[in-house]
Amino acid sequence: MDFSIVSLAAAVLGLLLALVLVLTIPHVPDAEGAGYWALAFLPLGLGSALVARGEALPALLLMLREPLLLSGYALLLIGLRQYLRLGQPWALAGAVVFGAMVLSALFVALYPSPSARLGIRVCGIAVLMGAAVWSLQTVQEPSLRGVRCFLQCACGLIAALAILRLFLLLVPGALEGVQSIVQLAGMITTLSVLAVICGLVLLMTARMNEALLQLTIRDALTGVFNRRGLDDAMATVLSFAKRVGRPVAVLVCDIDHFKRVNDTHGHGVGDEVLRQFARCLADAFPQADLVGRLGGEEFAVVLPGADEPTATREAERVRALVAEHAFIAGGGELRLTASIGIACSPAAQAAWKELIARADAALYEAKSQGRNRCVVAPAVNDLAPSEPGRLITEAHA
């Protein structure tokens, strides 16, 4: 099989992929570092074309071939680390490329040795791709796990093939007997580079999709779940609660007299108060509990596994935290309170719309009783048929 033809075809395909990246990047948000991936294919493509020519090259091109090819791998690593917001490895990349340039010149002009130049190339590839595998360990998002594994496998394969070729170079007399294996490893390396760039594009696309998903389920002002996000999350929460037989509780929290804040201090201060209120709720429930904004100044907290006494205790804790919190906004300090409605349901009866409706009704009861208090909605079975809206309350000064 003519491996040089495969290398040339891969080089052309790589340049086409680079062109696609150049045209795509301006339309993709948060694509910092991706430009290096497109740029990398220029030296990678030219280097692969020179490798396909073998030793039938002028001395100058032979000296430039290894550093040119390695600069492509270095740009892939630099772009990857910049995209992942890690420190850019300019020192490592520069040392590999500059070292390859010096040694290539040495083994062309003074001590001509194709094997030595091949050794320079594979050592550089192993170092740079090994660094890429290590850098990808920082990708921890569950939604990106598959893309991360694909990229690590592709980069790891390139590094492993480079180490294999280096081993064959170092074993006396081995290279002559396995020349076809070395060429095959080089071809697989070239194809694996194409897999790497495809994986990088997948990583960029997956992160963009994740960001778009967050925009649809997160409240833009406060960063907590919006109503849609709560609805989606509650489907999983209630399904699990019914399966394991756990109760579920919902707190609906509302800032007292919030309209006065907007009227007195302006909507900018009001927005800042909402952000701090959401942060206060999120900090109060940092584990598996869900915090979301229902609209306006009304927020919901979902407590999986909480019965009525637990939910009431947690609601009182939140009410006290809000009353003690100093809201810093507009260059001043505001003291605010919150009213909280509580609804609990055993696992078998847990239904999101019913829970949120009961908690909301309990909240309005808390408002009517004077605010800055928690009210517990009765269980559905406790409501008299003639009084579907009656609430059993616990008022707290």
Coordinates of C-alpha atoms in Angstrom, one line a residue:
M1 CA 0.0 0.0 0.0
D2 CA 1.3 3.5 -0.9
F3 CA 1.2 5.3 2.5
S4 CA 2.5 8.5 1.0
I5 CA -0.8 8.9 -1.0
V6 CA -2.8 8.5 2.2
S7 CA -0.6 11.1 3.9
L8 CA -1.2 13.6 1.1
A9 CA -4.9 12.9 1.1
A10 CA -5.0 13.5 4.9
A11 CA -3.1 16.7 4.5
V12 CA -5.6 18.0 1.9
L13 CA -8.5 17.0 4.1
G14 CA -6.9 18.7 7.1
L15 CA -6.6 21.9 5.2
L16 CA -10.3 21.7 4.2
L17 CA -11.2 21.2 7.9
A18 CA -9.1 24.2 8.8
L19 CA -11.1 26.2 6.2
V20 CA -14.4 25.0 7.7
L21 CA -13.2 26.0 11.2
V22 CA -12.2 29.5 10.0
L23 CA -15.6 30.0 8.5
T24 CA -17.4 28.6 11.6
I25 CA -15.6 30.2 14.5
P26 CA -16.9 33.8 14.0
H27 CA -20.5 32.4 14.5
V28 CA -19.7 30.4 17.6
P29 CA -19.8 32.1 21.1
D30 CA -17.0 31.3 23.6
A31 CA -14.6 29.9 20.9
E32 CA -11.4 31.4 22.4
G33 CA -8.5 29.3 21.4
A34 CA -10.3 27.6 18.5
G35 CA -8.4 29.9 16.0
Y36 CA -5.2 28.0 16.9
W37 CA -6.8 24.7 15.8
A38 CA -7.5 26.1 12.4
L39 CA -4.0 27.7 12.2
A40 CA -2.5 24.3 13.3
F41 CA -3.5 22.6 10.1
L42 CA -1.4 24.9 7.9
P43 CA 1.9 23.5 9.4
L44 CA 0.4 20.1 9.9
G45 CA -0.7 19.9 6.3
L46 CA 2.5 21.2 4.9
G47 CA 4.6 19.0 7.2
S48 CA 2.6 15.9 6.2
A49 CA 3.1 16.7 2.6
L50 CA 6.9 17.0 3.1
V51 CA 6.9 13.8 5.1
A52 CA 5.2 12.1 2.2
R53 CA 8.1 13.2 -0.1
G54 CA 10.5 11.3 2.1
E55 CA 14.2 12.3 1.8
A56 CA 13.8 13.6 -1.8
L57 CA 13.8 17.2 -0.6
P58 CA 16.3 20.1 -0.6
A59 CA 18.4 20.3 2.6
L60 CA 16.5 23.5 3.8
L61 CA 13.1 21.7 3.6
L62 CA 14.6 18.7 5.4
M63 CA 15.7 21.0 8.2
L64 CA 12.3 22.7 8.4
R65 CA 10.1 19.6 8.1
E66 CA 10.2 18.4 11.7
P67 CA 9.9 21.8 13.4
L68 CA 7.1 22.7 11.0
L69 CA 5.2 19.5 11.7
L70 CA 5.7 19.9 15.5
S71 CA 4.6 23.5 15.4
G72 CA 1.2 22.2 14.2
Y73 CA 0.9 19.9 17.2
A74 CA 2.0 22.7 19.5
L75 CA -0.7 25.0 18.1
L76 CA -3.3 22.3 18.8
L77 CA -2.1 22.1 22.4
I78 CA -2.0 25.8 22.8
G79 CA -5.5 26.2 21.4
L80 CA -6.9 23.4 23.6
R81 CA -5.5 24.9 26.8
Q82 CA -6.7 28.4 25.9
Y83 CA -10.2 27.0 25.2
L84 CA -10.2 25.2 28.5
R85 CA -9.0 28.4 30.2
L86 CA -5.7 26.8 31.4
G87 CA -2.3 28.4 31.3
Q88 CA -0.9 28.4 27.7
P89 CA 2.2 26.2 27.4
W90 CA 4.3 28.6 25.3
A91 CA 7.5 27.5 27.1
L92 CA 6.9 23.8 26.4
A93 CA 5.7 24.4 22.9
G94 CA 8.6 26.8 22.1
A95 CA 11.2 24.4 23.6
V96 CA 9.9 21.5 21.5
V97 CA 9.8 23.4 18.2
F98 CA 13.1 25.3 18.8
G99 CA 14.8 22.1 19.9
A100 CA 13.5 20.3 16.8
M101 CA 14.8 23.1 14.6
V102 CA 18.3 23.0 16.1
L103 CA 18.6 19.2 16.1
S104 CA 17.1 18.9 12.6
A105 CA 19.8 21.3 11.3
L106 CA 22.4 19.3 13.0
F107 CA 21.3 16.0 11.5
V108 CA 20.9 17.4 8.0
A109 CA 24.0 19.6 7.7
L110 CA 26.6 18.0 10.0
Y111 CA 25.5 14.4 10.7
P112 CA 22.9 13.4 8.1
S113 CA 20.6 10.9 9.7
P114 CA 16.9 10.3 8.6
S115 CA 16.5 8.1 11.7
A116 CA 17.6 10.8 14.1
R117 CA 15.2 13.3 12.5
L118 CA 12.4 10.8 12.8
G119 CA 13.3 10.4 16.4
I120 CA 13.1 14.2 17.0
R121 CA 9.7 14.2 15.4
V122 CA 8.2 11.4 17.4
C123 CA 9.7 12.6 20.7
G124 CA 8.1 16.0 20.1
I125 CA 4.7 14.5 19.2
A126 CA 4.7 12.3 22.3
V127 CA 5.4 15.2 24.6
L128 CA 2.8 17.6 23.1
M129 CA 0.1 15.0 22.8
G130 CA 0.8 13.7 26.2
A131 CA 0.3 17.2 27.5
A132 CA -3.0 17.4 25.6
V133 CA -4.2 14.2 27.3
W134 CA -3.3 15.6 30.7
S135 CA -5.0 18.9 30.0
L136 CA -8.3 17.2 29.0
Q137 CA -8.5 15.8 32.5
T138 CA -9.8 19.2 33.6
V139 CA -13.0 18.7 31.5
Q140 CA -15.3 17.5 34.3
E141 CA -18.8 18.4 33.0
P142 CA -20.9 15.2 32.8
S143 CA -22.4 16.3 29.4
L144 CA -18.8 16.5 28.0
R145 CA -17.5 13.2 29.3
G146 CA -18.0 11.3 26.0
V147 CA -16.2 14.0 23.9
R148 CA -13.4 14.2 26.5
C149 CA -12.9 10.4 26.3
F150 CA -12.9 10.5 22.5
L151 CA -10.3 13.3 22.5
Q152 CA -8.1 11.6 25.1
C153 CA -8.2 8.4 23.2
A154 CA -7.2 10.1 19.9
C155 CA -4.4 12.2 21.5
G156 CA -3.3 9.2 23.6
L157 CA -3.1 7.0 20.4
I158 CA -0.9 9.6 18.7
A159 CA 1.4 9.7 21.7
A160 CA 1.5 5.9 22.0
L161 CA 2.3 5.5 18.3
A162 CA 5.1 8.1 18.7
I163 CA 6.5 6.1 21.6
L164 CA 6.3 2.9 19.6
R165 CA 8.2 4.4 16.7
L166 CA 10.8 5.8 19.1
F167 CA 11.3 2.4 20.6
L168 CA 11.7 0.8 17.2
L169 CA 14.3 3.4 16.4
L170 CA 16.3 2.7 19.5
V171 CA 16.3 -1.1 19.1
P172 CA 19.4 -2.0 17.1
G173 CA 18.5 -3.5 13.7
A174 CA 14.8 -3.3 14.4
L175 CA 13.9 -0.5 12.0
E176 CA 15.0 -2.4 8.8
G177 CA 12.8 -5.3 9.7
V178 CA 9.7 -3.4 10.6
Q179 CA 9.8 -0.5 8.1
S180 CA 6.2 -1.1 7.0
I181 CA 5.0 -1.1 10.6
V182 CA 6.7 2.3 11.1
Q183 CA 5.0 3.7 8.0
L184 CA 1.7 2.3 9.0
A185 CA 2.1 3.9 12.4
G186 CA 2.8 7.2 10.7
M187 CA -0.3 6.9 8.5
I188 CA -2.5 6.1 11.6
T189 CA -1.0 9.1 13.4
T190 CA -1.9 11.4 10.5
L191 CA -5.5 10.1 10.5
S192 CA -5.6 10.4 14.3
V193 CA -4.8 14.1 14.0
L194 CA -7.9 14.4 11.8
A195 CA -9.8 12.6 14.6
V196 CA -8.4 15.1 17.1
I197 CA -9.6 18.1 15.2
C198 CA -13.0 16.6 14.8
G199 CA -13.1 15.9 18.5
L200 CA -12.1 19.5 19.2
V201 CA -15.0 20.7 17.0
L202 CA -17.3 18.3 18.9
L203 CA -16.0 19.8 22.2
M204 CA -16.8 23.3 21.0
T205 CA -20.2 22.3 19.8
A206 CA -21.1 20.4 23.0
R207 CA -20.1 23.3 25.1
M208 CA -22.1 25.7 23.0
N209 CA -25.1 23.4 23.3
E210 CA -24.6 23.2 27.1
A211 CA -24.5 27.0 27.3
L212 CA -27.7 27.3 25.2
L213 CA -29.3 24.8 27.5
Q214 CA -28.4 26.8 30.5
L215 CA -29.9 29.9 28.9
T216 CA -33.2 28.0 28.6
I217 CA -33.4 26.6 32.1
R218 CA -31.6 29.3 34.1
D219 CA -32.9 32.7 35.1
A220 CA -30.7 35.3 33.4
L221 CA -30.8 37.8 36.3
T222 CA -30.1 35.6 39.3
G223 CA -28.5 32.4 37.8
V224 CA -30.9 30.0 39.6
F225 CA -33.4 27.8 37.8
N226 CA -36.2 29.5 36.0
R227 CA -39.7 28.1 35.9
R228 CA -38.9 25.8 32.9
G229 CA -35.8 24.6 34.7
L230 CA -37.7 23.8 37.8
D231 CA -40.4 21.9 35.8
D232 CA -37.7 19.8 34.1
A233 CA -35.8 19.1 37.3
M234 CA -39.0 18.2 39.3
A235 CA -39.9 15.5 36.9
T236 CA -36.7 13.6 37.9
V237 CA -37.1 14.5 41.6
L238 CA -40.7 13.3 41.9
S239 CA -40.0 10.2 39.9
F240 CA -37.2 9.3 42.2
A241 CA -39.2 10.2 45.3
K242 CA -42.0 7.9 44.3
R243 CA -39.6 5.1 43.5
V244 CA -37.9 5.2 46.9
G245 CA -40.9 6.3 48.9
R246 CA -39.5 9.6 50.1
P247 CA -41.7 12.7 50.8
V248 CA -41.1 16.0 49.0
A249 CA -41.5 19.6 50.3
V250 CA -41.6 22.9 48.5
L251 CA -41.0 26.4 49.9
V252 CA -42.3 29.4 48.0
C253 CA -40.4 32.5 49.2
D254 CA -41.3 36.1 48.5
I255 CA -39.5 39.3 49.5
D256 CA -41.8 41.5 51.6
H257 CA -42.6 44.9 50.2
F258 CA -40.3 44.5 47.2
K259 CA -42.3 47.0 45.2
R260 CA -41.2 49.7 47.7
V261 CA -37.6 48.9 46.9
N262 CA -38.1 49.5 43.1
D263 CA -40.2 52.6 43.7
T264 CA -37.8 54.1 46.2
H265 CA -34.4 53.0 44.9
G266 CA -35.0 52.2 41.3
H267 CA -35.1 48.9 39.3
G268 CA -31.3 48.6 39.2
V269 CA -31.2 48.3 43.0
G270 CA -34.2 46.0 42.8
D271 CA -32.4 43.7 40.4
E272 CA -29.3 43.7 42.7
V273 CA -31.6 42.7 45.7
L274 CA -33.1 39.9 43.7
R275 CA -29.6 38.6 42.8
Q276 CA -28.5 38.7 46.5
F277 CA -31.8 37.1 47.6
A278 CA -31.3 34.2 45.1
R279 CA -27.7 33.8 46.3
C280 CA -28.9 33.7 49.9
L281 CA -31.3 30.9 49.1
A282 CA -28.7 29.0 47.0
D283 CA -26.1 29.3 49.8
A284 CA -28.6 28.1 52.3
F285 CA -29.2 24.9 50.3
P286 CA -25.9 24.0 48.6
Q287 CA -26.5 20.3 48.3
A288 CA -29.1 18.4 46.3
D289 CA -32.0 20.9 47.0
L290 CA -33.3 22.9 44.0
V291 CA -33.6 26.7 44.0
G292 CA -35.5 28.5 41.3
R293 CA -37.2 31.8 40.4
L294 CA -40.9 31.6 39.7
G295 CA -41.2 35.2 38.6
G296 CA -40.8 38.7 40.0
E297 CA -39.6 38.4 43.6
E298 CA -41.0 34.9 44.1
F299 CA -38.6 32.0 44.4
A300 CA -39.1 28.3 45.1
V301 CA -37.0 25.8 47.0
V302 CA -37.5 22.1 46.6
L303 CA -36.5 19.8 49.5
P304 CA -36.5 16.2 48.4
G305 CA -36.9 13.8 51.3
A306 CA -38.2 16.6 53.7
D307 CA -41.3 15.9 55.8
E308 CA -43.4 18.7 57.3
P309 CA -41.4 19.3 60.5
T310 CA -38.1 19.3 58.5
A311 CA -39.5 21.7 55.9
T312 CA -40.9 24.0 58.5
R313 CA -37.5 24.1 60.3
E314 CA -35.7 24.8 57.0
A315 CA -38.2 27.6 56.1
E316 CA -37.7 29.3 59.5
R317 CA -33.9 29.1 59.0
V318 CA -34.2 30.8 55.7
R319 CA -36.6 33.4 57.0
A320 CA -34.1 34.3 59.8
L321 CA -31.2 34.4 57.4
V322 CA -33.0 36.9 55.1
A323 CA -34.0 39.0 58.1
E324 CA -30.4 39.1 59.3
H325 CA -28.9 39.7 55.8
A326 CA -27.6 43.1 54.9
F327 CA -28.5 43.7 51.2
I328 CA -25.9 45.9 49.7
A329 CA -27.2 47.9 46.7
G330 CA -27.1 51.4 45.4
G331 CA -24.2 52.3 47.7
G332 CA -26.3 51.6 50.7
E333 CA -27.6 48.9 52.9
L334 CA -31.1 47.5 53.0
R335 CA -32.8 45.4 55.6
L336 CA -35.6 43.2 54.2
T337 CA -37.8 40.3 55.3
A338 CA -39.4 37.4 53.5
S339 CA -42.6 35.4 53.7
I340 CA -42.6 31.7 53.0
G341 CA -45.3 29.2 52.1
I342 CA -44.7 25.5 52.7
A343 CA -46.3 22.5 51.1
C344 CA -45.4 18.9 51.8
S345 CA -46.5 15.7 50.2
P346 CA -45.9 12.0 50.7
A347 CA -44.1 10.3 47.8
A348 CA -47.2 8.5 46.5
Q349 CA -49.1 11.8 46.2
A350 CA -46.3 14.0 45.0
A351 CA -47.3 16.2 42.1
W352 CA -45.5 19.4 41.1
K353 CA -48.4 21.5 40.1
E354 CA -50.3 20.6 43.2
L355 CA -47.3 21.2 45.5
I356 CA -46.5 24.6 44.0
A357 CA -50.2 25.7 44.1
R358 CA -50.5 24.8 47.8
A359 CA -47.2 26.4 48.7
D360 CA -48.3 29.6 46.8
A361 CA -51.6 29.7 48.6
A362 CA -49.8 29.3 51.9
L363 CA -47.5 32.2 50.9
Y364 CA -50.4 34.5 50.4
E365 CA -51.8 33.5 53.7
A366 CA -48.4 34.5 55.3
K367 CA -48.7 37.8 53.5
S368 CA -52.2 38.4 54.9
Q369 CA -51.1 37.6 58.4
G370 CA -48.5 40.4 58.4
R371 CA -45.5 39.1 56.5
N372 CA -42.1 37.9 57.8
R373 CA -43.5 34.5 58.7
C374 CA -43.9 31.0 57.5
V375 CA -47.2 29.2 56.8
V376 CA -47.7 25.5 56.3
A377 CA -50.4 24.4 53.8
P378 CA -52.5 21.5 55.0
A379 CA -52.2 18.1 53.3
V380 CA -54.7 17.5 50.5
N381 CA -56.6 14.9 52.6
D382 CA -57.0 17.4 55.4
L383 CA -59.0 19.9 53.3
A384 CA -62.7 19.8 53.9
P385 CA -64.7 19.3 50.7
S386 CA -66.7 22.5 51.4
E387 CA -63.5 24.5 52.1
P388 CA -61.0 23.6 49.4
G389 CA -59.0 26.7 50.1
R390 CA -58.8 26.4 53.9
L391 CA -55.2 26.5 55.3
I392 CA -53.9 25.2 58.6
T393 CA -51.2 27.8 59.5
E394 CA -48.3 28.2 61.8
A395 CA -47.5 31.8 62.2
H396 CA -44.1 33.0 63.4
A397 CA -43.4 36.6 64.5

